[in-house]
Coordinates of C-alpha atoms in Angstrom, one line a residue:
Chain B
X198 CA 0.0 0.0 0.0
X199 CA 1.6 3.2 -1.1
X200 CA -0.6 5.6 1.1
X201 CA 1.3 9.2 0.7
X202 CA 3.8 9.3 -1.2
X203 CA 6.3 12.3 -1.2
X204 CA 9.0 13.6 -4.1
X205 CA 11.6 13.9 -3.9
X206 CA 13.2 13.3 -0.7
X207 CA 16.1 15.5 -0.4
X208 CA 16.6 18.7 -1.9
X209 CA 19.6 21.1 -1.9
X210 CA 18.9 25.1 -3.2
X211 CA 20.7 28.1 -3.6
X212 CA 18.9 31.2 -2.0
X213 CA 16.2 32.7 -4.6
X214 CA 16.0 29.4 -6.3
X215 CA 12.0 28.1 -7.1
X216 CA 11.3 24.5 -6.2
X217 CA 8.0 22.5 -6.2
X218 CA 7.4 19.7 -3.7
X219 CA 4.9 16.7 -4.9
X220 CA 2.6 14.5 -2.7
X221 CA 0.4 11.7 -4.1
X222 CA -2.2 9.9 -1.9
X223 CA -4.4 6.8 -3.4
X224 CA -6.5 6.6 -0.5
X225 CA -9.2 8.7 -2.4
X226 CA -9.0 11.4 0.9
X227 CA -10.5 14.8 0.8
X228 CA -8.1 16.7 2.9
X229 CA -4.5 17.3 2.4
X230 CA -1.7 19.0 4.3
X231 CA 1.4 20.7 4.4
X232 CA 3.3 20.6 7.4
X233 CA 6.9 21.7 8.1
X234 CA 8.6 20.4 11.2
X235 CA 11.6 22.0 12.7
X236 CA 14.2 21.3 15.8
X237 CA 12.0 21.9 19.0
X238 CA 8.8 23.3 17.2
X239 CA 6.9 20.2 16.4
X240 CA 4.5 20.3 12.9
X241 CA 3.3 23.3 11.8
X242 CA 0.7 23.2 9.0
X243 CA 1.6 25.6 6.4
X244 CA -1.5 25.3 3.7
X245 CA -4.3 22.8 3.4
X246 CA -6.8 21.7 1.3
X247 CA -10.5 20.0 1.5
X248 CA -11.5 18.8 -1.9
X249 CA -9.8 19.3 -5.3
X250 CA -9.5 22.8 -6.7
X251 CA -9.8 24.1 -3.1
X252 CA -6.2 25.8 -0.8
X253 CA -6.4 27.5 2.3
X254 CA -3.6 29.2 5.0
X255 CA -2.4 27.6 8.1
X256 CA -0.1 28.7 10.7
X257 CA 2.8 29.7 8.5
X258 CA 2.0 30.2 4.7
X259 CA 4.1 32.9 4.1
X260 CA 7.0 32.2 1.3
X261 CA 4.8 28.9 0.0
X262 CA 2.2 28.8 -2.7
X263 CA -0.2 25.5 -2.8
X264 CA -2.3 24.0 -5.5
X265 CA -4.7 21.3 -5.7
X266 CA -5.3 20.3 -9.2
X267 CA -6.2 16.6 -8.9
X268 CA -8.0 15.3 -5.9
X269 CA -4.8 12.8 -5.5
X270 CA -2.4 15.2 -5.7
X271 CA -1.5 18.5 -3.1
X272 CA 1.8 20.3 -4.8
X273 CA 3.8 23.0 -2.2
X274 CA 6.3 25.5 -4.2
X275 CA 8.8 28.2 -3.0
X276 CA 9.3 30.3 -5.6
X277 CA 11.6 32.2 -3.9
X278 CA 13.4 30.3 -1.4
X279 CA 15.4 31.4 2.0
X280 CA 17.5 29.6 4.6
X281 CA 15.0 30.1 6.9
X282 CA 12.6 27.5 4.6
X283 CA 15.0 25.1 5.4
X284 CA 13.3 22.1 7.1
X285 CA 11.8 18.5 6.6
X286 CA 8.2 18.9 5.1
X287 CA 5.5 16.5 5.8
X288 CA 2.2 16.1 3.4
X289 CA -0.5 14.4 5.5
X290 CA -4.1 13.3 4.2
X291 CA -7.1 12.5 6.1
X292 CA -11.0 11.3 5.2
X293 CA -12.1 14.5 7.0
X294 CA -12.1 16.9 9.5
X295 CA -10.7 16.2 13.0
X296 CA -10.1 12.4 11.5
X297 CA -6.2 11.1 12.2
X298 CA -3.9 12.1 9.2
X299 CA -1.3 9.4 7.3
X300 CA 1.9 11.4 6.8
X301 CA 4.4 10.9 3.8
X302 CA 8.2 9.9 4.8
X303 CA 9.0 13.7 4.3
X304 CA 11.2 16.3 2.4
X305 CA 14.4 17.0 3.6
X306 CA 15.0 20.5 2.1
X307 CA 18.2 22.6 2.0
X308 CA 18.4 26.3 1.4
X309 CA 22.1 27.5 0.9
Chain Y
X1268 CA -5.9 29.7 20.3
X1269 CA -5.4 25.5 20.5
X1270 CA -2.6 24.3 21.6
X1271 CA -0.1 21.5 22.8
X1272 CA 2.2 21.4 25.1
X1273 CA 4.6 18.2 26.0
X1274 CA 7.4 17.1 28.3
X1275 CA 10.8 17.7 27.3
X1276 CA 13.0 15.3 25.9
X1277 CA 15.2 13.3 25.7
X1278 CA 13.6 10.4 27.6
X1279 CA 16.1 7.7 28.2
X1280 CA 15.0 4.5 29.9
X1281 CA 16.0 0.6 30.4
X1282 CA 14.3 -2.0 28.5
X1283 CA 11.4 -2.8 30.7
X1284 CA 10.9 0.5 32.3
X1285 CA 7.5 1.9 32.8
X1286 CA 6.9 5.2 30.4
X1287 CA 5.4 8.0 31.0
X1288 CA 5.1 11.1 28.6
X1289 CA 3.0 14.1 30.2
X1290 CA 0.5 15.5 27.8
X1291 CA -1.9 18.6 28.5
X1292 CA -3.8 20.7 25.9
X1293 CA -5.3 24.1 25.6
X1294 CA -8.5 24.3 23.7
X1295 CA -12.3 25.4 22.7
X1296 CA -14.9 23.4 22.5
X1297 CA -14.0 19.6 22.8
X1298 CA -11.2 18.3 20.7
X1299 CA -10.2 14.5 20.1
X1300 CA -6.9 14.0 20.8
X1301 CA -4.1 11.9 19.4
X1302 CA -0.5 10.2 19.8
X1303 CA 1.7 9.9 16.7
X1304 CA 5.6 8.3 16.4
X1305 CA 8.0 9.2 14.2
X1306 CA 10.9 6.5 13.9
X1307 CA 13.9 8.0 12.2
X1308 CA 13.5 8.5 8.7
X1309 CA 10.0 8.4 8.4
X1310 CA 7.0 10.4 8.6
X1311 CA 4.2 10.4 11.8
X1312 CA 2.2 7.1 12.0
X1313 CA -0.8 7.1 14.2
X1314 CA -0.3 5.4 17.4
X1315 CA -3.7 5.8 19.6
X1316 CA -6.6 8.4 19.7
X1317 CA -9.6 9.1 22.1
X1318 CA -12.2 11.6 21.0
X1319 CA -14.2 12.4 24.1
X1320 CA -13.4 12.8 27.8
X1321 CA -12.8 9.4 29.8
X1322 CA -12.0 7.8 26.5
X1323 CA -8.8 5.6 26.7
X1324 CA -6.8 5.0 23.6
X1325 CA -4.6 2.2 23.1
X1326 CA -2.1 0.6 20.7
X1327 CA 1.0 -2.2 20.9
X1328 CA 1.1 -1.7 24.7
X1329 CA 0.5 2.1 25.0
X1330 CA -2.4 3.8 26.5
X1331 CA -3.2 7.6 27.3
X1332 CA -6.5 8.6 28.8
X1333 CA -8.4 11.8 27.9
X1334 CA -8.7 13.7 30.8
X1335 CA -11.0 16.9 30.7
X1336 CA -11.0 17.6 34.0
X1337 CA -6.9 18.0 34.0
X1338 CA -6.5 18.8 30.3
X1339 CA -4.1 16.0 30.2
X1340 CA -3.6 12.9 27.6
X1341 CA -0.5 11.0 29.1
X1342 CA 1.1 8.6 27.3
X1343 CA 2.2 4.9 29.1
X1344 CA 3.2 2.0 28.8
X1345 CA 4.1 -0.7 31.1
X1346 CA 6.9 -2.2 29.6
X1347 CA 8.9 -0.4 26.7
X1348 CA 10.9 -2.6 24.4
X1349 CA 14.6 -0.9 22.7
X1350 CA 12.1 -1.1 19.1
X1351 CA 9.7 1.8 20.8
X1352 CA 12.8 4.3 20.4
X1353 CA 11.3 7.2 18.4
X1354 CA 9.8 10.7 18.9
X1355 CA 6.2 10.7 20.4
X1356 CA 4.0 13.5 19.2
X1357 CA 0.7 14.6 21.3
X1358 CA -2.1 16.3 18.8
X1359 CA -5.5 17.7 19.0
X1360 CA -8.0 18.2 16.8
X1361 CA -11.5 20.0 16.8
X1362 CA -14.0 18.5 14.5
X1363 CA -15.1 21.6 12.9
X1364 CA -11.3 23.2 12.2
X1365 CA -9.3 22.2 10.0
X1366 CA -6.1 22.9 12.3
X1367 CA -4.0 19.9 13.6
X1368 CA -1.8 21.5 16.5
X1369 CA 1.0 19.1 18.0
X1370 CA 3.1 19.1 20.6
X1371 CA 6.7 19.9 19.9
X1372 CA 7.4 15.9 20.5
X1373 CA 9.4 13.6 22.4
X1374 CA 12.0 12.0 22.3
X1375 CA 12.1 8.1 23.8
X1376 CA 15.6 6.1 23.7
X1377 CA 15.4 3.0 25.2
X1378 CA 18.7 1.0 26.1
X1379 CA 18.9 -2.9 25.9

């Protein structure tokens, strides 16, 4: 069962440099989620989605731009990226609201 | 706002100690609450959940009761094993929001 997938895994940029994460699910889920998750500071969700063509801002959007296209598919992009960006990023999907989310393996991402 | 807030790692303990990882939440309304693991390398995998108060959740030996009264969801177990070595993340959720807040995690090392 592939559940969430997540591409690529690591990632290495140069300051100012765009980038667009990926996240598949098959598990025909509603809601998707970014997270990023840093030293000491747990997950923090950075844009969401519930239902295809459909984004929304979490707790730290700013820097990130999300789209929805395909129900399956949730894509996260910097197109402007900063050291500060520099994290591991989680996608997560769940059936619905308040409902446990499955996480991808993550993003390790790099800003030089 | 919601929010999360754990014991501070690291948690080292001897195979067959008895485990204990305070849990207590801040939140409106009444939020079901969760414990996710992260084993190195990977992303969060659900461990237990409870989703009113007096609920107990449990899962491969673990258990944490949702306490209203204290605002607390503990996480135990009687006997931990050198393969429970990971970082333990508390998490609520309210039904109606799509916000997942977690704690900032722990982590559990336990030597053979």
């Amino acid at each position: 069962n592939a559940g969430v997938t997540q591409t690529p895994k690591f990632r290495v940029l140069k300051t100012g440099q765009s980038m667009t994460l990926l996240c598949a699910q098959d598990m025909n889920h509603e809601y998707m989620y970014w997270y990023r998750q840093d030293p000491g500071m747990g997950l923090r969700l950075i844009h969401y989605s519930v239902g295809e063509g459909t984004t929304a801002k979490g707790e730290v959007p700013d820097g990130y731009n999300v789209s929805r296209l395909k129900k399956q598919n949730f894509l996260l992009g910097l197109e402007s990226a900063a050291p500060s960006q520099t994290s591991v990023y989680f996608c997560a999907s769940s059936y619905s609201q308040g409902q446990p989310q499955h996480f991808g393996d993550g993003t390790r991402l790099s800003i030089l | 706002g919601n929010s999360v807030t754990q014991m501070e790692g690291p948690v080292t303990l001897s195979e067959e100690a008895f485990l204990t990882i305070n849990c207590t939440y801040t939140a409106t309304g009444y939020p079901s609450l969760f414990w996710y693991v992260q084993y190195p390398g990977e992303g969060l995998q659900l461990l237990l959940k409870a989703t009113k108060a007096d609920d107990k959740g449990s899962n491969k030996g673990f258990e944490a009761t949702y306490r209203k009264e204290t605002t607390s969801f503990h996480l135990e177990k009687g006997s931990v094993q050198v393969s429970d070595s990971a970082v333990y993340f508390c998490a609520l959720s309210r039904r109606n929001n799509n916000d997942m807040r977690f704690g900032a995690g722990t982590r559990l090392t336990v030597k053979p």
